[in-house]
Coordinates of C-alpha atoms in Angstrom, one line a residue:
Chain A
M1 CA -40.6 -96.1 -51.3
Q2 CA -43.5 -94.7 -49.1
N3 CA -45.8 -97.0 -51.0
L4 CA -44.0 -100.0 -49.7
R5 CA -44.9 -102.0 -46.6
F6 CA -42.0 -103.7 -44.9
D7 CA -42.8 -106.5 -42.4
A8 CA -42.3 -106.4 -38.6
N9 CA -38.6 -107.2 -39.2
G10 CA -38.2 -104.4 -41.7
L11 CA -38.1 -106.8 -44.7
I12 CA -40.0 -107.3 -47.9
P13 CA -39.9 -110.4 -50.1
T14 CA -38.4 -109.8 -53.5
V15 CA -38.9 -111.9 -56.6
I16 CA -36.0 -111.8 -59.1
Q17 CA -37.0 -112.5 -62.7
D18 CA -34.8 -112.7 -65.8
A19 CA -35.8 -109.8 -68.0
T20 CA -35.2 -111.7 -71.2
S21 CA -36.2 -115.3 -70.5
K22 CA -38.8 -114.3 -67.9
D23 CA -37.7 -117.2 -65.8
V24 CA -38.2 -116.7 -62.0
L25 CA -34.6 -116.9 -60.8
M26 CA -34.9 -116.6 -57.0
V27 CA -36.7 -115.0 -54.1
A28 CA -34.8 -113.1 -51.4
W29 CA -35.5 -110.4 -48.8
M30 CA -34.7 -106.8 -49.0
N31 CA -34.7 -104.1 -46.3
A32 CA -34.9 -100.4 -46.9
D33 CA -31.0 -100.2 -47.0
S34 CA -30.6 -103.0 -49.6
L35 CA -33.4 -101.5 -51.7
Q36 CA -31.6 -98.2 -51.6
K37 CA -28.3 -99.8 -52.6
T38 CA -30.1 -101.7 -55.4
I39 CA -31.6 -98.5 -56.8
E40 CA -28.3 -96.5 -56.5
S41 CA -26.0 -99.2 -57.9
G42 CA -28.3 -100.8 -60.5
E43 CA -27.3 -104.2 -59.1
T44 CA -29.3 -106.4 -56.6
W45 CA -28.6 -106.2 -52.9
F46 CA -30.4 -108.2 -50.3
W47 CA -30.7 -108.7 -46.6
S48 CA -29.3 -112.1 -45.5
R49 CA -31.6 -113.4 -42.7
S50 CA -29.1 -116.2 -41.8
R51 CA -26.0 -114.0 -41.7
Q52 CA -27.9 -110.8 -40.6
E53 CA -26.0 -108.6 -43.1
L54 CA -26.4 -106.8 -46.4
W55 CA -25.5 -109.0 -49.3
H56 CA -24.5 -107.9 -52.7
K57 CA -25.6 -110.7 -55.1
G58 CA -22.6 -111.9 -57.1
E59 CA -20.0 -110.2 -54.9
T60 CA -18.1 -113.5 -54.4
S61 CA -19.3 -115.5 -57.4
G62 CA -19.2 -112.7 -59.9
N63 CA -22.8 -113.5 -60.9
I64 CA -24.2 -110.0 -60.3
Q65 CA -27.7 -109.1 -61.5
K66 CA -28.1 -105.8 -63.4
V67 CA -31.5 -104.2 -62.6
V68 CA -33.8 -103.5 -65.6
E69 CA -36.9 -102.6 -63.6
I70 CA -38.4 -102.7 -60.1
R71 CA -42.1 -103.3 -59.7
Y72 CA -44.2 -103.7 -56.5
D73 CA -47.5 -105.4 -56.0
C74 CA -51.0 -104.1 -55.2
D75 CA -50.5 -104.4 -51.4
G76 CA -47.1 -102.9 -51.6
D77 CA -45.7 -105.8 -49.6
T78 CA -43.7 -107.6 -52.3
L79 CA -41.2 -106.5 -54.9
L80 CA -40.5 -107.8 -58.4
V81 CA -37.1 -107.0 -59.9
L82 CA -36.4 -107.7 -63.5
V83 CA -32.7 -108.3 -64.1
N84 CA -30.0 -109.2 -66.6
P85 CA -27.9 -111.8 -64.7
A86 CA -24.2 -112.2 -65.3
G87 CA -24.4 -115.9 -64.5
P88 CA -26.4 -118.5 -62.6
A89 CA -28.7 -117.2 -59.8
C90 CA -28.3 -120.4 -57.8
H91 CA -25.3 -121.4 -55.6
T92 CA -25.8 -124.9 -57.1
G93 CA -24.8 -123.6 -60.5
N94 CA -28.4 -123.8 -61.9
S95 CA -29.6 -120.7 -63.7
T96 CA -32.6 -120.6 -61.4
C97 CA -33.0 -121.6 -57.8
F98 CA -36.4 -123.2 -58.8
Y99 CA -34.8 -126.1 -60.7
R100 CA -36.8 -128.9 -58.9
R101 CA -40.4 -129.9 -59.4
L102 CA -42.5 -131.0 -56.5
E103 CA -43.7 -134.6 -56.8
N104 CA -47.3 -135.2 -56.0
Chain B
M1 CA -43.3 -132.1 -49.1
Q2 CA -40.6 -133.2 -46.6
N3 CA -38.1 -131.1 -48.7
L4 CA -40.0 -127.9 -47.8
R5 CA -39.2 -125.6 -45.0
F6 CA -42.3 -123.7 -43.6
D7 CA -41.5 -120.7 -41.5
A8 CA -42.2 -120.2 -37.8
N9 CA -45.8 -119.5 -38.6
G10 CA -46.1 -122.6 -40.8
L11 CA -46.1 -120.6 -43.9
I12 CA -44.1 -120.6 -47.2
P13 CA -44.1 -117.7 -49.7
T14 CA -45.4 -118.7 -53.1
V15 CA -44.8 -117.0 -56.4
I16 CA -47.6 -117.5 -59.0
Q17 CA -46.4 -117.3 -62.6
D18 CA -48.5 -117.4 -65.8
A19 CA -47.4 -120.6 -67.5
T20 CA -47.9 -119.1 -71.0
S21 CA -46.9 -115.4 -70.7
K22 CA -44.5 -116.1 -67.9
D23 CA -45.6 -112.9 -66.2
V24 CA -45.3 -113.0 -62.4
L25 CA -49.0 -112.6 -61.3
M26 CA -48.8 -112.5 -57.5
V27 CA -47.1 -113.6 -54.4
A28 CA -49.1 -115.2 -51.6
W29 CA -48.6 -117.5 -48.7
M30 CA -49.3 -121.2 -48.4
N31 CA -49.4 -123.5 -45.3
A32 CA -49.3 -127.3 -45.5
D33 CA -53.1 -127.5 -45.8
S34 CA -53.4 -125.0 -48.6
L35 CA -50.5 -126.8 -50.5
Q36 CA -52.3 -130.1 -50.0
K37 CA -55.6 -128.6 -51.3
T38 CA -53.7 -127.1 -54.3
I39 CA -52.2 -130.4 -55.2
E40 CA -55.4 -132.3 -54.8
S41 CA -57.7 -129.9 -56.6
G42 CA -55.3 -128.6 -59.2
E43 CA -56.3 -125.1 -58.4
T44 CA -54.4 -122.6 -56.1
W45 CA -55.3 -122.3 -52.4
F46 CA -53.5 -120.0 -50.0
W47 CA -53.5 -119.0 -46.4
S48 CA -54.8 -115.5 -45.8
R49 CA -52.7 -113.9 -43.1
S50 CA -55.1 -111.0 -42.7
R51 CA -58.2 -113.2 -42.4
Q52 CA -56.4 -116.2 -40.9
E53 CA -58.2 -118.6 -43.1
L54 CA -57.7 -120.8 -46.1
W55 CA -58.5 -119.0 -49.3
H56 CA -59.4 -120.6 -52.6
K57 CA -58.2 -118.1 -55.3
G58 CA -61.1 -117.2 -57.5
E59 CA -63.8 -118.6 -55.2
T60 CA -65.7 -115.3 -55.3
S61 CA -64.3 -113.6 -58.4
G62 CA -64.3 -116.8 -60.6
N63 CA -60.7 -116.1 -61.5
I64 CA -59.3 -119.4 -60.4
Q65 CA -55.8 -120.5 -61.3
K66 CA -55.3 -124.0 -62.8
V67 CA -52.0 -125.5 -61.7
V68 CA -49.6 -126.5 -64.4
E69 CA -46.5 -127.2 -62.3
I70 CA -45.2 -126.7 -58.7
R71 CA -41.6 -126.0 -58.2
Y72 CA -39.5 -125.2 -55.1
D73 CA -36.2 -123.5 -54.6
C74 CA -32.8 -124.7 -53.5
D75 CA -33.4 -123.8 -49.9
G76 CA -36.9 -125.4 -49.9
D77 CA -38.3 -122.2 -48.4
T78 CA -40.2 -120.8 -51.5
L79 CA -42.6 -122.2 -53.9
L80 CA -43.2 -121.3 -57.6
V81 CA -46.5 -122.3 -59.1
L82 CA -47.1 -122.1 -62.8
V83 CA -50.7 -121.6 -63.6
N84 CA -53.3 -121.0 -66.3
P85 CA -55.5 -118.2 -64.9
A86 CA -59.2 -117.9 -65.7
G87 CA -59.0 -114.1 -65.3
P88 CA -57.0 -111.3 -63.7
A89 CA -54.9 -112.2 -60.7
C90 CA -55.3 -108.9 -59.0
H91 CA -58.4 -107.6 -57.2
T92 CA -57.9 -104.3 -59.0
G93 CA -58.7 -106.0 -62.3
N94 CA -55.1 -105.9 -63.5
S95 CA -53.8 -109.2 -64.9
T96 CA -50.9 -109.1 -62.5
C97 CA -50.6 -107.6 -59.0
F98 CA -47.2 -106.1 -60.1
Y99 CA -48.7 -103.5 -62.4
R100 CA -46.8 -100.5 -60.8
R101 CA -43.2 -99.5 -61.4
L102 CA -41.2 -98.1 -58.5
E103 CA -40.0 -94.6 -59.2
N104 CA -36.4 -93.9 -58.4

């Protein structure tokens, strides 16, 4: 944890990747608390910037994400969490939040 | 572009993924200018927060990233760019910036 650099708001962007398909599922923010809960529980926890509260992914939908591995980047300012998801990552029902392609 | 939400600093976090291996290579920040240059050139451009300048990935190292596809998430506040990299994404020489695993 001491290798990580949280931003001025105490947050670190976190990429969630499906451990099997390797699809990028979502990007969310963690603080030290949510990272600790993620490590301890083996399921993803985030910090909701809009609701200003800890958020256990799948708590209402059931679509939890089981943690396979947590990685961090060369600068220590981004996390990559490989997961086995119990269902779609996106609230729209899509497996990934990145279901749209940008038109040129 | 009008579907995208840049933050208070005019930036949007961008995940770079290898289009072939599907490895997550790096996360960097784009502003509207760097996104425009990325679209026009077909190679990744970012905004360097430390240097406060546009940054053409690979300009000095030669390790440019050819854009295959640009996707955006359900909130419109994160980009995912699939690329064919000419070399390692990381300044350490590792193919991905996420070469370290967080110890529990």
